mmCIF file of C-alpha atoms in Angstrom:
data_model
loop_
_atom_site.group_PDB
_atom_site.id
_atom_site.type_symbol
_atom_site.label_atom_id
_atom_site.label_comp_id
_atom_site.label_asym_id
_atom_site.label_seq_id
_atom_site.Cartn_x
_atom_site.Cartn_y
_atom_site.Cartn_z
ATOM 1 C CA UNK W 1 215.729 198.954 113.018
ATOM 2 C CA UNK W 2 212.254 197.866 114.004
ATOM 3 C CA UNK W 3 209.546 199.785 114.430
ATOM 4 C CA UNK W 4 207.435 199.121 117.881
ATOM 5 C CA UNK W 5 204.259 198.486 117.372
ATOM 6 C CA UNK W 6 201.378 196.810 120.602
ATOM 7 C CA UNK W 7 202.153 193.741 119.460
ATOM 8 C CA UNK W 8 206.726 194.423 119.721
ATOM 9 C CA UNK W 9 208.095 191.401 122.006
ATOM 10 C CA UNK W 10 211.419 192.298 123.975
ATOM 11 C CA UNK W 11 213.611 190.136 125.787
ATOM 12 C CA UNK W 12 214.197 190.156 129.543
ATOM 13 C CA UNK W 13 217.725 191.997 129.239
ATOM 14 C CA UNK W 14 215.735 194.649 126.399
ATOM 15 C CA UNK W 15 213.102 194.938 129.137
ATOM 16 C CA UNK W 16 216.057 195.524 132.009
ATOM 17 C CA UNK W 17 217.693 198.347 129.447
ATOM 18 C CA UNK W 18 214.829 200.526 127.959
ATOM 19 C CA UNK W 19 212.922 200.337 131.991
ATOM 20 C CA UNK W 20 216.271 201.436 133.164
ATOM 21 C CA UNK W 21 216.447 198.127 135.638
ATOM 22 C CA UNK W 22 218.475 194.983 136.242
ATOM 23 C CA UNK W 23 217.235 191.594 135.211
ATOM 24 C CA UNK W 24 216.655 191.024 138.164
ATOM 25 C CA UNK W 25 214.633 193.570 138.970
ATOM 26 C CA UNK W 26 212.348 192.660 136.084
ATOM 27 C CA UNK W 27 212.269 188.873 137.261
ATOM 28 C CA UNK W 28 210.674 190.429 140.850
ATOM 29 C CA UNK W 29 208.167 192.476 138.664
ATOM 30 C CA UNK W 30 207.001 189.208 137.008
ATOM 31 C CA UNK W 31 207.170 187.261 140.056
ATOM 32 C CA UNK W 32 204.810 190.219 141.634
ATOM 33 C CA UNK W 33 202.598 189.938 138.395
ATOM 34 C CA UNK W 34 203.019 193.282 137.619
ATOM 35 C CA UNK W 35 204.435 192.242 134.213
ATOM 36 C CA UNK W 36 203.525 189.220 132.245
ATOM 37 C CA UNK W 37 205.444 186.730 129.734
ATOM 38 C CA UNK W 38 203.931 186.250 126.411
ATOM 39 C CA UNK W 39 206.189 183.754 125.521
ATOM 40 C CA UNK W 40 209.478 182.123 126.634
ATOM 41 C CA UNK W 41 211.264 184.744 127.903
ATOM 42 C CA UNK W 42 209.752 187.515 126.492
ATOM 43 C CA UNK W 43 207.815 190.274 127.296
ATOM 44 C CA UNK W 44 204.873 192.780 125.453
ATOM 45 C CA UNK W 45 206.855 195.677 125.398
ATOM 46 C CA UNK W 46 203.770 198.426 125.414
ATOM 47 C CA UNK W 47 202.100 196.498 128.398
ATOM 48 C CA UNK W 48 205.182 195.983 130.022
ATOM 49 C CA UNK W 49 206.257 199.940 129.847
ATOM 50 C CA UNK W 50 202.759 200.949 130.885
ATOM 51 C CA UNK W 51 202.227 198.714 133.842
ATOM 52 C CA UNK W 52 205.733 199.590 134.935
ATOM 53 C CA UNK W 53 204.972 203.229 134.860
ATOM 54 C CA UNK W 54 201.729 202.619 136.526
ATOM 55 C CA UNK W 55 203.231 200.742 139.196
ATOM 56 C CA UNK W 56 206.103 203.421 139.808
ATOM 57 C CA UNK W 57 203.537 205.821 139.983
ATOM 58 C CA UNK W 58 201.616 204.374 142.924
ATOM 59 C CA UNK W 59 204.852 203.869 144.344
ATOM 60 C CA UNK W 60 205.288 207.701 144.085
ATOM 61 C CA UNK W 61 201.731 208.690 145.033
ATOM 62 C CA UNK W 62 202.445 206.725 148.368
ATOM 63 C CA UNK W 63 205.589 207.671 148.975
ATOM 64 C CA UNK W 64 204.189 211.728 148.518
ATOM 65 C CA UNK W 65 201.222 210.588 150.826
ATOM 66 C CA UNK W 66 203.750 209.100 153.282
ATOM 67 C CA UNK W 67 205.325 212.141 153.307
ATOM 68 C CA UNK W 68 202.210 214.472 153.672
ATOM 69 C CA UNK W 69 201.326 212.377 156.644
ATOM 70 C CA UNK W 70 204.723 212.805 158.361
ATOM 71 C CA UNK W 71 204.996 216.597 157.651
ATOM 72 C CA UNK W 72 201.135 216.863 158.917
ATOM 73 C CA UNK W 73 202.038 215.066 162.149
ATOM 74 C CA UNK W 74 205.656 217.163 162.815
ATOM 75 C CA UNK W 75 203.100 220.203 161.738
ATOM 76 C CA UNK W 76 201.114 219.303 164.544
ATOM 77 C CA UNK W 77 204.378 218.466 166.819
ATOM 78 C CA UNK W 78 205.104 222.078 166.353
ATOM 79 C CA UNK W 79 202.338 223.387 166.630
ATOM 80 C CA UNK W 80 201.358 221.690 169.626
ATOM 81 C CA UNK W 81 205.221 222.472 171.407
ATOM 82 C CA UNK W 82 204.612 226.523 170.304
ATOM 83 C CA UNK W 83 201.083 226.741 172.700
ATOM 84 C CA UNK W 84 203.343 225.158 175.446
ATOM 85 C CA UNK W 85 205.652 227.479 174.799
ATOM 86 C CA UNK W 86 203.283 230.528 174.565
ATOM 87 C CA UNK W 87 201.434 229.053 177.866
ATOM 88 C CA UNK W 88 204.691 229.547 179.804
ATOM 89 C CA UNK W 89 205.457 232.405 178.877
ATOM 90 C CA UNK W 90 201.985 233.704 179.585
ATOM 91 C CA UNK W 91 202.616 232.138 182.671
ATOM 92 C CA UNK W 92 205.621 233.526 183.013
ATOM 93 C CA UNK W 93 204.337 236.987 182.559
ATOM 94 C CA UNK W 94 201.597 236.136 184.857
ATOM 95 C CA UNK W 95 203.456 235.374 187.303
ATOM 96 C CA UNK W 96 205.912 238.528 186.765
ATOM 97 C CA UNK W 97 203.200 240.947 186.666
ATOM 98 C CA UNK W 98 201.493 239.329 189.909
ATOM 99 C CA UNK W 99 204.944 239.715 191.466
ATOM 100 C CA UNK W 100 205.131 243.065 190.413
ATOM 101 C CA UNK W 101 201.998 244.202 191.986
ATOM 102 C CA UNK W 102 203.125 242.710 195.038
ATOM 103 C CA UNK W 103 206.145 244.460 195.146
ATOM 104 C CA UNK W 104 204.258 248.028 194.654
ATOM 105 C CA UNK W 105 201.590 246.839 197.411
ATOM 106 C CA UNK W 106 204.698 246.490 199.881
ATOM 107 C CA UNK W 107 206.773 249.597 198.998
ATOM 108 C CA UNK W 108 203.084 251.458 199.925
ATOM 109 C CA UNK W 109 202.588 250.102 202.707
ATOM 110 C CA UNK W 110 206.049 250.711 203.632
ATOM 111 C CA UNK W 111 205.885 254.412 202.936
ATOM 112 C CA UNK W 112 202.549 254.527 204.967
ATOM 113 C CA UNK W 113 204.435 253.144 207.952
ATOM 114 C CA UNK W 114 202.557 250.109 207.775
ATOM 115 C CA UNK W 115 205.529 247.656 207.539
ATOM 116 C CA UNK W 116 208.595 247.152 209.572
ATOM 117 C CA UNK W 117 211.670 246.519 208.113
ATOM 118 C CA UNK W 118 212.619 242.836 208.948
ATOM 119 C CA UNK W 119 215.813 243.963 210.621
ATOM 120 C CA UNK W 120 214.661 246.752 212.430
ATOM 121 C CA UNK W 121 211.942 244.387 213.905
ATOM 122 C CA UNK W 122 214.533 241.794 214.519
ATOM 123 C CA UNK W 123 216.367 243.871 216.681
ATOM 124 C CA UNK W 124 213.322 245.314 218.285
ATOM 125 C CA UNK W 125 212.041 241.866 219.541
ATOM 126 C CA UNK W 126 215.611 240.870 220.849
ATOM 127 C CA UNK W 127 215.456 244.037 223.022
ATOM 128 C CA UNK W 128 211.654 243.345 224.551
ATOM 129 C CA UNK W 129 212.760 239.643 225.254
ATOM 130 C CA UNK W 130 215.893 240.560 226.677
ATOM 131 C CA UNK W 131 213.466 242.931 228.831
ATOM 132 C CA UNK W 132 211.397 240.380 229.748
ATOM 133 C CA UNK W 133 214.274 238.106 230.479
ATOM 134 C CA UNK W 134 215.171 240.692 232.604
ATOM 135 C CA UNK W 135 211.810 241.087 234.326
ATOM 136 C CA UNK W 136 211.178 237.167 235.087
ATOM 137 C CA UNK W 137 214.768 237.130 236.560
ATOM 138 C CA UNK W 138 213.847 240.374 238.867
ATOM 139 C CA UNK W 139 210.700 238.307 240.253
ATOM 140 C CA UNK W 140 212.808 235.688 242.629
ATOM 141 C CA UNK W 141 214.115 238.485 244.524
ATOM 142 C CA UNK W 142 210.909 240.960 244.587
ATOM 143 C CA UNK W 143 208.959 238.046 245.555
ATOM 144 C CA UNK W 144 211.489 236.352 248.282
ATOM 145 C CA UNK W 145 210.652 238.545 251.646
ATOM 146 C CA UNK W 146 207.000 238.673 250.566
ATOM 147 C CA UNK W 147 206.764 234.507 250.169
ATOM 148 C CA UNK W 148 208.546 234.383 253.460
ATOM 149 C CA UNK W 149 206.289 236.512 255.289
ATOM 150 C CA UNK W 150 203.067 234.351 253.948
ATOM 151 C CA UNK W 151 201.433 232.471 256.025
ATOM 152 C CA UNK W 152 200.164 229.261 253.655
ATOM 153 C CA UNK W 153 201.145 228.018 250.427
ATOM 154 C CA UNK W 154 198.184 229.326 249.180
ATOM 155 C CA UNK W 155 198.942 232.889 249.896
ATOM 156 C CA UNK W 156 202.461 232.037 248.458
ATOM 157 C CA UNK W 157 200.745 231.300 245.371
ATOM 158 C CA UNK W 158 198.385 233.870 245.088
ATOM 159 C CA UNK W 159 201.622 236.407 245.832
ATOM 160 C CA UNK W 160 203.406 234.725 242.881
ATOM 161 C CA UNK W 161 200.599 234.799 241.001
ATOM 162 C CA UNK W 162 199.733 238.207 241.477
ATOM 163 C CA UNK W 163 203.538 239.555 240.502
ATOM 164 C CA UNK W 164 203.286 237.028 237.411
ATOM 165 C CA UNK W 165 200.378 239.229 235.893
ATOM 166 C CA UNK W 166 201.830 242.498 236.443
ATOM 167 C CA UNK W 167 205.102 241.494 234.600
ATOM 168 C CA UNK W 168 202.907 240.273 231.973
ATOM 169 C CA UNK W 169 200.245 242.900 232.125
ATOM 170 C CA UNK W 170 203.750 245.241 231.425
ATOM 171 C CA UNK W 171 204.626 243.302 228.859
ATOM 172 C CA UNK W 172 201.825 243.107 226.836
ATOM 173 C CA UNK W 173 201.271 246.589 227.167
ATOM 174 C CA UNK W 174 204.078 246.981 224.790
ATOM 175 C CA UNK W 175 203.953 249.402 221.822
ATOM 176 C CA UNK W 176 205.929 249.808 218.597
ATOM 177 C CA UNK W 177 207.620 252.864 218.137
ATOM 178 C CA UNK W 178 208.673 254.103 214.774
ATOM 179 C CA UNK W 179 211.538 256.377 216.260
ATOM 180 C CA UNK W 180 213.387 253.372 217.682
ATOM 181 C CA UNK W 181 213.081 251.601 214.453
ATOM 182 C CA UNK W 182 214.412 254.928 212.306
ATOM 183 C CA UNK W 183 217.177 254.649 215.641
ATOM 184 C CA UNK W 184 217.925 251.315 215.311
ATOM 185 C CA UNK W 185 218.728 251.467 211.173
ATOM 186 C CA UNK W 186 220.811 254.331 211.720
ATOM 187 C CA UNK W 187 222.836 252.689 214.450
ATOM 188 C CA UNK W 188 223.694 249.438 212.944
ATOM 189 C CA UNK W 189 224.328 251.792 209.413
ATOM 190 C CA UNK W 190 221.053 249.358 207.784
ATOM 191 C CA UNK W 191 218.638 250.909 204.916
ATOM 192 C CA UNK W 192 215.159 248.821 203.937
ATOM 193 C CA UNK W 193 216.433 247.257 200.661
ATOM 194 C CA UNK W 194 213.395 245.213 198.087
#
């Protein structure tokens, strides 16, 4: 056995076995210029080993950049979908608390009897426009002997006119009360519900 020295030639298929390649492989390397041929198919073993191991160490050092890179960008990925995520739920909470204070703001001014239950008010406003249903269809026959006694169309008018603004002037006159309301729940068995 030989001993290698810097100036030990190998073959191409020595080359292929101690890099751990196919001679192929080492063709493409030479072909590259990474390696060079000192002679007819052979090869300075040292400066072959070395400028193989330098070349599969740049190879390395980019594929470890490569990676860097790609982990620093999904870093940023994540760390970019985690403030959306934090915003909404600040949002979120925002939006809860601001509904919250709402909710308190209504249940005092309920208990201050400064709300009406939507129901109760429902019902109330059915009854004053079946009252002033009632009212406008009362005015025909109120107002039929005195528009037959008139003597001009203008004192017809005036007459209608006149019993127009008193039904109004009754209607508008018209007050809440907070005992029909407490009536009104307890009849149709209905409770103020948030």
């Amino acid at each position: 056995m030989e001993k290698i020295t810097e100036q030990t030639e190998v073959s191409v298929k020595e080359l292929a076995m101690i890099l751990g390649l196919s001679v192929r492989r080492v063709h493409q390397l030479r072909e590259n210029g990474l390696i060079t041929k000192t002679g007819r198919g052979c090869f300075n073993l040292v400066d072959a080993v070395h400028a193989y191991m330098e070349h599969s160490a740049a190879i390395a050092a980019e594929k470890k950049a490569a990676a860097t890179d790609e982990t620093v960008t999904e870093k940023r990925t994540a760390d970019i979908e985690l403030k959306k995520k934090r915003a909404t739920k600040t949002d979120v909470d925002a939006e809860s608390k601001r509904l919250d204070n709402e909710l308190k703001r209504l249940r005092l001014q309920e208990m201050r009897n400064q709300l009406c239950p939507y129901k109760a008010f429902e019902f109330i406003f059915s009854e004053h426009c079946i009252v002033v249903k009632q009212r406008m269809l009362a005015m025909p026959g109120r107002l039929a002997v005195d528009v037959h006694a008139a003597q001009s169309p203008s004192e017809c008018a005036e007459i209608i006119k006149k019993q127009v603004h008193e039904a109004l002037n009754e209607l508008s006159e018209y007050k809440f009360d907070e005992k029909r309301v407490t009536e009104i729940l307890d009849k149709y068995d209905m409770s103020v519900t948030y």
